Short mmCIF file of C-alpha atoms in Angstrom, two decimals:
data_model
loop_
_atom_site.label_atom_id
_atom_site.label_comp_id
_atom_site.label_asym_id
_atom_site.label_seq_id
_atom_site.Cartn_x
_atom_site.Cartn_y
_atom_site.Cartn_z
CA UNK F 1 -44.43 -57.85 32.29
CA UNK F 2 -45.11 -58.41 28.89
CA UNK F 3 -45.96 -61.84 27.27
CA UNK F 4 -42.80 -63.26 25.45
CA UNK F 5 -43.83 -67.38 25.12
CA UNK F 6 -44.72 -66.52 21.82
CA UNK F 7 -40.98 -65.56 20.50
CA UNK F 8 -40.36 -68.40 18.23
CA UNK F 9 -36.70 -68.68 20.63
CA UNK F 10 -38.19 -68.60 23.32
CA UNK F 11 -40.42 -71.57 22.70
CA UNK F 12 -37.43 -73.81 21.37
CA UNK F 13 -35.59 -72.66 24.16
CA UNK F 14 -38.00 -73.99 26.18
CA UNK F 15 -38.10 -77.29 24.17
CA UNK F 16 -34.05 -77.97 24.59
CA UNK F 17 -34.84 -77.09 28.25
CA UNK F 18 -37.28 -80.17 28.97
CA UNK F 19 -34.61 -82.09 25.99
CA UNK F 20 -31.26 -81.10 28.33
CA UNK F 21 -33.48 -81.81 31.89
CA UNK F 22 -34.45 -85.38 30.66
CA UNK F 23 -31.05 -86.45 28.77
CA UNK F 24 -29.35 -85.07 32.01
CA UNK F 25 -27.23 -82.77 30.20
CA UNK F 26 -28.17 -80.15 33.06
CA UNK F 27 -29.67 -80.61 36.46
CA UNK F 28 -31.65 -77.79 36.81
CA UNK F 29 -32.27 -73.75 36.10
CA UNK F 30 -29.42 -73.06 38.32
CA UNK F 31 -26.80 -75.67 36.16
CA UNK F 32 -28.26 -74.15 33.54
CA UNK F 33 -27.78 -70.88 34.50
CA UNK F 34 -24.09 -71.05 35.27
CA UNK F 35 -23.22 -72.00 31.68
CA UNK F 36 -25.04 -69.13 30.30
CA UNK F 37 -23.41 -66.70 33.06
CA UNK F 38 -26.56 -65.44 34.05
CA UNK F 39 -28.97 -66.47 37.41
CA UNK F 40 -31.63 -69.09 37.88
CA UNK F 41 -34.61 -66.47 38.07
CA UNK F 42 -33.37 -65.29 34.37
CA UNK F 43 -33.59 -69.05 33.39
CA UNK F 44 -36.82 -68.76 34.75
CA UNK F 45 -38.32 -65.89 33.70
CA UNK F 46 -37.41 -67.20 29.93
CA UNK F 47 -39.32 -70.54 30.46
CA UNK F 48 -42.52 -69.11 31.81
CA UNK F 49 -42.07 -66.14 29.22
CA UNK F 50 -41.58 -63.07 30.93
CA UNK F 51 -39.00 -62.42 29.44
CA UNK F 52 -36.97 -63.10 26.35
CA UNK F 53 -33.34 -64.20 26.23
CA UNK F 54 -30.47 -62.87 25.07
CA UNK F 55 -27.77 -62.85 22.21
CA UNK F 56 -25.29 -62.89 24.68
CA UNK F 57 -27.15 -66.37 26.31
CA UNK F 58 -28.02 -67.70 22.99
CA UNK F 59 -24.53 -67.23 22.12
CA UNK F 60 -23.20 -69.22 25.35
CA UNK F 61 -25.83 -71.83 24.48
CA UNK F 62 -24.62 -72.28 20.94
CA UNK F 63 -20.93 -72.95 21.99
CA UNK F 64 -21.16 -74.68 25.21
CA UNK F 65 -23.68 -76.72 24.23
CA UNK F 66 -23.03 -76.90 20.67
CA UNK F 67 -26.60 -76.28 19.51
CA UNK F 68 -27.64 -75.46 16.03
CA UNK F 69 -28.55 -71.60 15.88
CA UNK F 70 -31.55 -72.60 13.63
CA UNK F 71 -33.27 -75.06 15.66
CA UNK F 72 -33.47 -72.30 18.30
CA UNK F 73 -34.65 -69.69 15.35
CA UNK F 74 -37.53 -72.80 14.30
CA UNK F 75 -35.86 -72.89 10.96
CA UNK F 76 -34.31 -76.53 11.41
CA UNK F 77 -35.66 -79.71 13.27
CA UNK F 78 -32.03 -80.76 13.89
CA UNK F 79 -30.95 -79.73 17.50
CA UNK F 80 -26.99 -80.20 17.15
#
């Protein structure tokens, strides 16, 4: 599998992760997971970067969560 932790996403993604985990906005992967409509190995595979994820999930993220599109692209600090 190829190497994707260095997609600029992927490592915010991986930042609002640990953020969600420790405000207790999700539980886990698998809470996780079910808002994005996807599984928990997809969660995953995103966070130890075999893999990168998708518009579809970003989008998802973005609504339900209400997170600012250019924190995840690394062009804004702010996270909502």
């Amino acid at each position: 599998m190829g190497n994707f932790s260095e997609n600029i996403v992927n490592q915010q993604f991986n930042k609002l992760y640990k953020l969600f985990e420790k405000k207790g906005i999700i539980k886990g992967k698998s809470d996780l997971a079910l808002k994005l409509d996807t599984y928990n190995h997809v969660i995953n595979n995103i966070l130890k970067g075999d893999r990168n994820i998708t518009v579809d999930q970003l989008n998802k993220l973005f609504l339900t969560y209400n997170v600012n599109a250019n924190y995840l692209f690394g062009l804004s600090e702010e996270i909502f």
